[in-house]
Short mmCIF file of C-alpha atoms in Angstrom, two decimals:
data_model
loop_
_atom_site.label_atom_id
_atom_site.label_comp_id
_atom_site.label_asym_id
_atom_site.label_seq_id
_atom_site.Cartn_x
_atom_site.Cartn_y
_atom_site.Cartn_z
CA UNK H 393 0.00 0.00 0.00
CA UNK H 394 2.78 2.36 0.55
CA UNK H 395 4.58 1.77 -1.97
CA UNK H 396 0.83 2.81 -4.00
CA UNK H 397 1.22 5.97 -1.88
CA UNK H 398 4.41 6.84 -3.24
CA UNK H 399 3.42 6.14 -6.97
CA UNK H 400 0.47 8.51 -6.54
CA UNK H 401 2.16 11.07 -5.13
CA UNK H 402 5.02 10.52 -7.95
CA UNK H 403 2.33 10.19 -10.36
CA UNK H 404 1.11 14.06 -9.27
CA UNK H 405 4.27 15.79 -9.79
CA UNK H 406 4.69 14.05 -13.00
CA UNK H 407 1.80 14.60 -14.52
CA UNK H 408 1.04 18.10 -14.01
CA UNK H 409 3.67 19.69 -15.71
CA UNK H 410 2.24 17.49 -19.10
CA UNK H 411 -1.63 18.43 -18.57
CA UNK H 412 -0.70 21.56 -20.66
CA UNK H 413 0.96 19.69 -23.61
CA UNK H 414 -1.89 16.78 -23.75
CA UNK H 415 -4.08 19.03 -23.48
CA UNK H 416 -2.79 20.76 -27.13
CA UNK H 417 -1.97 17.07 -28.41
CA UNK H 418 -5.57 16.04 -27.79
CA UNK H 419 -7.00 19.18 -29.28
CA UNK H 420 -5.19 18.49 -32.68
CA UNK H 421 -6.26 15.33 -32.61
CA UNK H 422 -9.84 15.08 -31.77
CA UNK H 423 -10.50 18.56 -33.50
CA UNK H 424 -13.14 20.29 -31.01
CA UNK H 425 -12.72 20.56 -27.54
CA UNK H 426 -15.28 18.25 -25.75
CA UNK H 427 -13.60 15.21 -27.54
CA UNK H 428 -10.22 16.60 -26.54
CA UNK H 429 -11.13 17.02 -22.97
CA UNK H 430 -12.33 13.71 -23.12
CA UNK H 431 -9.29 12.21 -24.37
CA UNK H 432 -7.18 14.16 -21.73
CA UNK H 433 -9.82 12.75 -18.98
CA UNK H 434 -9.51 9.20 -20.21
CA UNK H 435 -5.44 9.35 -20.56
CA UNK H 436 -5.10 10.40 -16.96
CA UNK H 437 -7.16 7.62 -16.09
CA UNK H 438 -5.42 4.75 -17.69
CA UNK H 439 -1.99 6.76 -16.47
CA UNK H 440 -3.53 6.02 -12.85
CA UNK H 441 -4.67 2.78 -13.71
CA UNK H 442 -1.09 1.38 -14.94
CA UNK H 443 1.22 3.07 -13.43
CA UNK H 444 2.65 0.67 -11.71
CA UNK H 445 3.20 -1.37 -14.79
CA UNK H 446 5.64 1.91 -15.46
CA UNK H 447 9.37 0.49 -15.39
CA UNK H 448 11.85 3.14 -16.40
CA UNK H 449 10.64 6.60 -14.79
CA UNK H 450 12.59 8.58 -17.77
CA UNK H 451 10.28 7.23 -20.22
CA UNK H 452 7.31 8.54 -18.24
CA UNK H 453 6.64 11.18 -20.97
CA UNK H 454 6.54 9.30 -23.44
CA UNK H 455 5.05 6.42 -21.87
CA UNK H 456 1.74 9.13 -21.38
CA UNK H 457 1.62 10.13 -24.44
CA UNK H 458 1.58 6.77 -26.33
CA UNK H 459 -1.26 5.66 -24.14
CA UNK H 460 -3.14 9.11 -25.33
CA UNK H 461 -2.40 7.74 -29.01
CA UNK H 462 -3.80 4.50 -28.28
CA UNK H 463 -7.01 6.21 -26.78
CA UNK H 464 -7.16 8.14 -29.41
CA UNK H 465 -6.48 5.67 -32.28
CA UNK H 466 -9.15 3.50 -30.54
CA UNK H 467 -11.80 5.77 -30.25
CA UNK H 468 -11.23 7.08 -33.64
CA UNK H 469 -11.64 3.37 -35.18
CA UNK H 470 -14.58 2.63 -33.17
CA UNK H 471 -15.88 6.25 -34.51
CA UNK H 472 -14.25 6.91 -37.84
CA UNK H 473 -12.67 4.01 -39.54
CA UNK H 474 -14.14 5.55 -42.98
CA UNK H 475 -11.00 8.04 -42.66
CA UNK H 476 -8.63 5.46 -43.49
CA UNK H 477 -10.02 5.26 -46.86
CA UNK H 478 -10.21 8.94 -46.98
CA UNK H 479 -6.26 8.55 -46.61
CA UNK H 480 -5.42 6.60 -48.98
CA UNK H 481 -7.35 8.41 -51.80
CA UNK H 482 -5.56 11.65 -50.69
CA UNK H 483 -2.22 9.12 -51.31
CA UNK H 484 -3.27 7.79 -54.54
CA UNK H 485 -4.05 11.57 -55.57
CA UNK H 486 -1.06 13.00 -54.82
CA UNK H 487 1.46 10.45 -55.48
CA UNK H 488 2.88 11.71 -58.05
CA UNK H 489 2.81 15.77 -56.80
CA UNK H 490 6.11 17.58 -55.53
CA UNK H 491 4.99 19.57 -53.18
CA UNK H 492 8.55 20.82 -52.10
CA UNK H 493 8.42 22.70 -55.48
CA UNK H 494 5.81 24.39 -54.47
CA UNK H 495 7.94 27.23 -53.38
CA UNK H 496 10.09 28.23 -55.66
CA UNK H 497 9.46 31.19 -56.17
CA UNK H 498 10.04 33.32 -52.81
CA UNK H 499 6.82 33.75 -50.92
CA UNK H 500 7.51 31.57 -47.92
CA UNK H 501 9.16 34.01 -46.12
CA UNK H 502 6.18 36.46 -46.08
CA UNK H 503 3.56 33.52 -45.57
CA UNK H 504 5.26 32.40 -42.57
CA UNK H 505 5.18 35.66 -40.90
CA UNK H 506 1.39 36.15 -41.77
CA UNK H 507 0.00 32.97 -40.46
CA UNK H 508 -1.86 32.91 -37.78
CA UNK H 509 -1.39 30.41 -34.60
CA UNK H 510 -5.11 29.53 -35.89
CA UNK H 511 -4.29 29.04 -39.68
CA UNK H 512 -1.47 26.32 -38.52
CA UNK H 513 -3.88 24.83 -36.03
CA UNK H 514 -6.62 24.29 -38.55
CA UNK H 515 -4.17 22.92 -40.94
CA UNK H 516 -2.45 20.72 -38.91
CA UNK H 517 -5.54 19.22 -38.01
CA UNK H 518 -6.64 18.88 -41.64
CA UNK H 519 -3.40 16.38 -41.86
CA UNK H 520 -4.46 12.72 -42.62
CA UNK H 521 -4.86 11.10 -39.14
CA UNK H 522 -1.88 8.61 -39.87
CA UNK H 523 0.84 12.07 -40.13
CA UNK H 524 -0.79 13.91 -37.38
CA UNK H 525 0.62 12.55 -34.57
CA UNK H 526 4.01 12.47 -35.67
CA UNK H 527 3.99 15.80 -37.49
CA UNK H 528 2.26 17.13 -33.86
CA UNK H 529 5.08 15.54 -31.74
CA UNK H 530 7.93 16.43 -33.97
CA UNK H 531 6.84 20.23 -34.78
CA UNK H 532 4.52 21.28 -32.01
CA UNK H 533 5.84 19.29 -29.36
CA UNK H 534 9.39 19.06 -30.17
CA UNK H 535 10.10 15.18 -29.36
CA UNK H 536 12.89 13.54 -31.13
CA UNK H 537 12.32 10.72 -33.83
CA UNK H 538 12.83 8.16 -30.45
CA UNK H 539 10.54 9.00 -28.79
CA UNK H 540 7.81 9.04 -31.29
CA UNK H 541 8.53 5.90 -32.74
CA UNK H 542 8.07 5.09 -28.94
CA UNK H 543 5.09 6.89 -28.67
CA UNK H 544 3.42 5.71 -31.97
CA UNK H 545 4.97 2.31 -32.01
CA UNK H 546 6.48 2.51 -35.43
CA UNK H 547 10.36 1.70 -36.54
CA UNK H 548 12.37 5.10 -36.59
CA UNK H 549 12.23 4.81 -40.34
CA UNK H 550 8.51 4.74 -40.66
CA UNK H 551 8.73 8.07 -38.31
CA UNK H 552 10.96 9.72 -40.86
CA UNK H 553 8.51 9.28 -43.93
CA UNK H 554 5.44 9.55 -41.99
CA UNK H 555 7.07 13.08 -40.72
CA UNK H 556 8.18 13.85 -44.42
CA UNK H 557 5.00 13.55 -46.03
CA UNK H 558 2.36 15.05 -43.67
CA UNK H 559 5.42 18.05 -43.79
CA UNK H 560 4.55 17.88 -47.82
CA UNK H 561 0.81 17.88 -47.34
CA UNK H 562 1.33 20.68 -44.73
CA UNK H 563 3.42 22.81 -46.89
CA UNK H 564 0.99 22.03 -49.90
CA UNK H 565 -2.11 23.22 -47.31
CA UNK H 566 -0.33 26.96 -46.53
CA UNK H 567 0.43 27.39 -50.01
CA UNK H 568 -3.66 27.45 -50.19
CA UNK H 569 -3.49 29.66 -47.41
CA UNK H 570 -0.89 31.78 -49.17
CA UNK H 571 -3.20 32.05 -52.64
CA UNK H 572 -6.38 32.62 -50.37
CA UNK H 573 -4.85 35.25 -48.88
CA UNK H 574 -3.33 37.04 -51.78
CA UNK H 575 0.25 36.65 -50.79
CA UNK H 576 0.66 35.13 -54.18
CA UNK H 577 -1.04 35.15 -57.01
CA UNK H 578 -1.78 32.68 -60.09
CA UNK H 579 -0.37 33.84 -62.87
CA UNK H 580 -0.50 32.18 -66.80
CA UNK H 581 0.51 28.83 -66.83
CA UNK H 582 0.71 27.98 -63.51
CA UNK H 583 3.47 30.47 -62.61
CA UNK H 584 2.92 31.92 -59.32
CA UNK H 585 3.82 36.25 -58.45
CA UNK H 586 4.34 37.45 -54.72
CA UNK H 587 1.66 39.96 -54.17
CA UNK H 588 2.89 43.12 -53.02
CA UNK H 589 -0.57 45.19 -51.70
CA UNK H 590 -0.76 43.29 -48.73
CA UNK V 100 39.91 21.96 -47.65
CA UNK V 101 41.38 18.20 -47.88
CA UNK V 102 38.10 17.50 -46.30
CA UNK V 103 35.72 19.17 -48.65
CA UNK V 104 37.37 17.17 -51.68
CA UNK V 105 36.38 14.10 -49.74
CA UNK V 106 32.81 15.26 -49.12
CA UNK V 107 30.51 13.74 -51.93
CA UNK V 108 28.79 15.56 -54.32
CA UNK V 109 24.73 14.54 -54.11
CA UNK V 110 21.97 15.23 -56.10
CA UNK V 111 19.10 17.21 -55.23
CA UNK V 112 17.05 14.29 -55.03
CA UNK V 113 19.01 13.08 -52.60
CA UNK V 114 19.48 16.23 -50.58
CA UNK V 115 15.52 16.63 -50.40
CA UNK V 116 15.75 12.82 -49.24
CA UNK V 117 17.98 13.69 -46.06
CA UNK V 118 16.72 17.38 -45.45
CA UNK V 119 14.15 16.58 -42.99
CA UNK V 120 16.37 14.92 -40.82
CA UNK V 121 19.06 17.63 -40.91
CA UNK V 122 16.06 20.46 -39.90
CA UNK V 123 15.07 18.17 -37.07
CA UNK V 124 19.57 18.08 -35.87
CA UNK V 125 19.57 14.24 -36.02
CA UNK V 126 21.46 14.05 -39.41
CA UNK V 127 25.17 13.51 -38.25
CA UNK V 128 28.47 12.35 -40.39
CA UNK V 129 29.00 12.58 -43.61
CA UNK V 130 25.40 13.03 -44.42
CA UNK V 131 25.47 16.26 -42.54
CA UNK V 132 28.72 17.76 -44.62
CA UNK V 133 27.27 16.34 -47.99
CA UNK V 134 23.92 18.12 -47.45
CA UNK V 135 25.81 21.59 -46.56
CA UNK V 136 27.94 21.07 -49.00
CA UNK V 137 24.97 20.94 -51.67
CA UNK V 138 23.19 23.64 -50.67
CA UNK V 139 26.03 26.06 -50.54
CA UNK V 140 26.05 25.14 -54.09
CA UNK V 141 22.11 24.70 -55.38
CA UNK V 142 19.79 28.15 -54.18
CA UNK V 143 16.98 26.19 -55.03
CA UNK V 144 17.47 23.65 -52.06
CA UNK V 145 19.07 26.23 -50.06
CA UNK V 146 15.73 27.73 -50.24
CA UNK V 147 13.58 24.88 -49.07
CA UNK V 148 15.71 23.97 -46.29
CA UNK V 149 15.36 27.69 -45.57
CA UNK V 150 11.98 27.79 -45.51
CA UNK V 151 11.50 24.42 -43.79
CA UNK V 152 13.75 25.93 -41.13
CA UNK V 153 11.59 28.71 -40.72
CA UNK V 154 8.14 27.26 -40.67
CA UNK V 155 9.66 24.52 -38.04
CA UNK V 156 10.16 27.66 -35.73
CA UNK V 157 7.18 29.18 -36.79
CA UNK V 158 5.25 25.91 -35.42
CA UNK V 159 7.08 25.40 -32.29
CA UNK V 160 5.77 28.68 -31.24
CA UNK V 161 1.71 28.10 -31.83
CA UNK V 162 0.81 28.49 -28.08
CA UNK V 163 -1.22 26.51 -26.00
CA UNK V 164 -5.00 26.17 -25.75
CA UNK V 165 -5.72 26.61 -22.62
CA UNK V 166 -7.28 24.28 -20.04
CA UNK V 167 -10.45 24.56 -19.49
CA UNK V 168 -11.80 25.20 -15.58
CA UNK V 169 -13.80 22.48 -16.34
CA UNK V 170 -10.96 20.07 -17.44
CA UNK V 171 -8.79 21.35 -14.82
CA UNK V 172 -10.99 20.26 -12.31
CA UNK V 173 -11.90 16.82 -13.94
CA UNK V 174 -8.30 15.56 -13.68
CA UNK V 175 -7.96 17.26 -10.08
CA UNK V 176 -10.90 14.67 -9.03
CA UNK V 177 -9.35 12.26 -11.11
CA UNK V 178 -5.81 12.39 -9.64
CA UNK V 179 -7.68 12.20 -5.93
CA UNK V 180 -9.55 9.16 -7.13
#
């Protein structure tokens, strides 16, 4: 029983300082808030629940966040297993696209500075469920490719593509920002003009 | 200089291939010197890594959503369970 005590109180002091970061993790994944508290809510209760199945203390961060992930992937395939398909035509549509072209002319610059905390956080959670997670703990959360290919239970290798192409479908969703917004312009034949009047 | 000549020359292809990993500070070795070299040499991969610099920067600093009081004091009860 004491040795319960001790976990709990362990538990506490660990767990706080992450509240804040699941908290953003579960609201790019679930998309609104009351699924995202939900998720939070249900992550901190298998953390209680199996804490003591914890071995190495040092991988307590990422030992949280992979059980989020499997809440998450769970729920969603109860809820949403029509996505996956949604996935793979995005895949099959894009194969062949280079998104890293994209820029080559020189509006990046001025796009990055213009977009709104919002515009990335709507975008990011347009991302096809299978890149979210590890484009969210990469860029937002700023875990290395270890521990999320601990997190998401996938060899380092799978991290690295899954990372490079939600990156390419990211970069491919701003440049729609970018052409909403008038920061560049369409020109003939597919040429593309930075748009000075903004 | 002796260790530029040693250095091998990529391709774009293959500079795109690794440039992910050198934004992210994991690509190490030879890899590392091979992708500097190339884009001290190509401005159009210069300017992606550029910009994927950038807009990794530009990401980390998107700020937290807030907790909820609600939330807050769902996982207080929880953690007194």
């Amino acid at each position: 029983m004491k040795s319960n005590n001790i976990k709990k109180h362990e538990l506490k002091k660990l767990i706080v300082p992450l509240f804040g970061q699941l908290n953003k993790v579960a609201m790019y994944l679930c998309k609104n808030r009351d699924n995202a508290e939900d998720l939070v809510a249900e992550t901190l209760l298998k953390v209680c629940e199996n804490i003591n199945k914890l071995k190495d203390k040092s991988k307590f961060k990422s030992w949280v966040f992979r059980i989020m992930n499997n809440e998450f992937i769970s729920n969603y395939r109860k809820n949403k297993s029509v996505n996956s398909v949604q996935l793979d035509d995005y895949l099959l549509n894009n194969r062949n696209s280079n998104t890293l072209s994209i820029w080559g002319s020189n509006p990046e610059q001025f796009l990055i500075n213009k977009l709104l905390d919002e515009d990335i956080r709507r975008n990011i959670n347009l991302l096809p469920e299978e890149f979210r997670m590890t484009v969210i703990l990469c860029d937002i959360e700023n875990l290395s490719y270890k521990e999320i290919s601990e997190i998401t239970r996938v060899p380092a290798g799978t991290v690295r593509s899954r990372l490079s192409r939600g990156r390419a479908i990211l970069q491919k969703k701003l440049h729609h920002i970018a052409l909403e917004m008038g920061i560049i312009r369409k020109k003939n034949k597919g040429k593309e003009a930075i748009c000075t009047c903004n | 200089m002796e260790k530029r000549k040693k250095t091998k020359i990529i391709s774009c292809e293959e500079a795109m291939g690794i440039m992910f990993e050198y934004i992210d500070g994991v690509l190490a070795g030879k890899h590392h010197s091979e992708l500097e070299q190339h884009v001290e040499t190509c401005r159009g991969c210069l300017k992606k890594v550029e910009f994927q610099l950038k807009l990794k920067k530009r990401l980390i600093s998107v700020k937290p959503v807030s907790i909820s009081k609600n939330l807050s004091k769902r996982l207080s009860l929880i953690l007194e369970d």
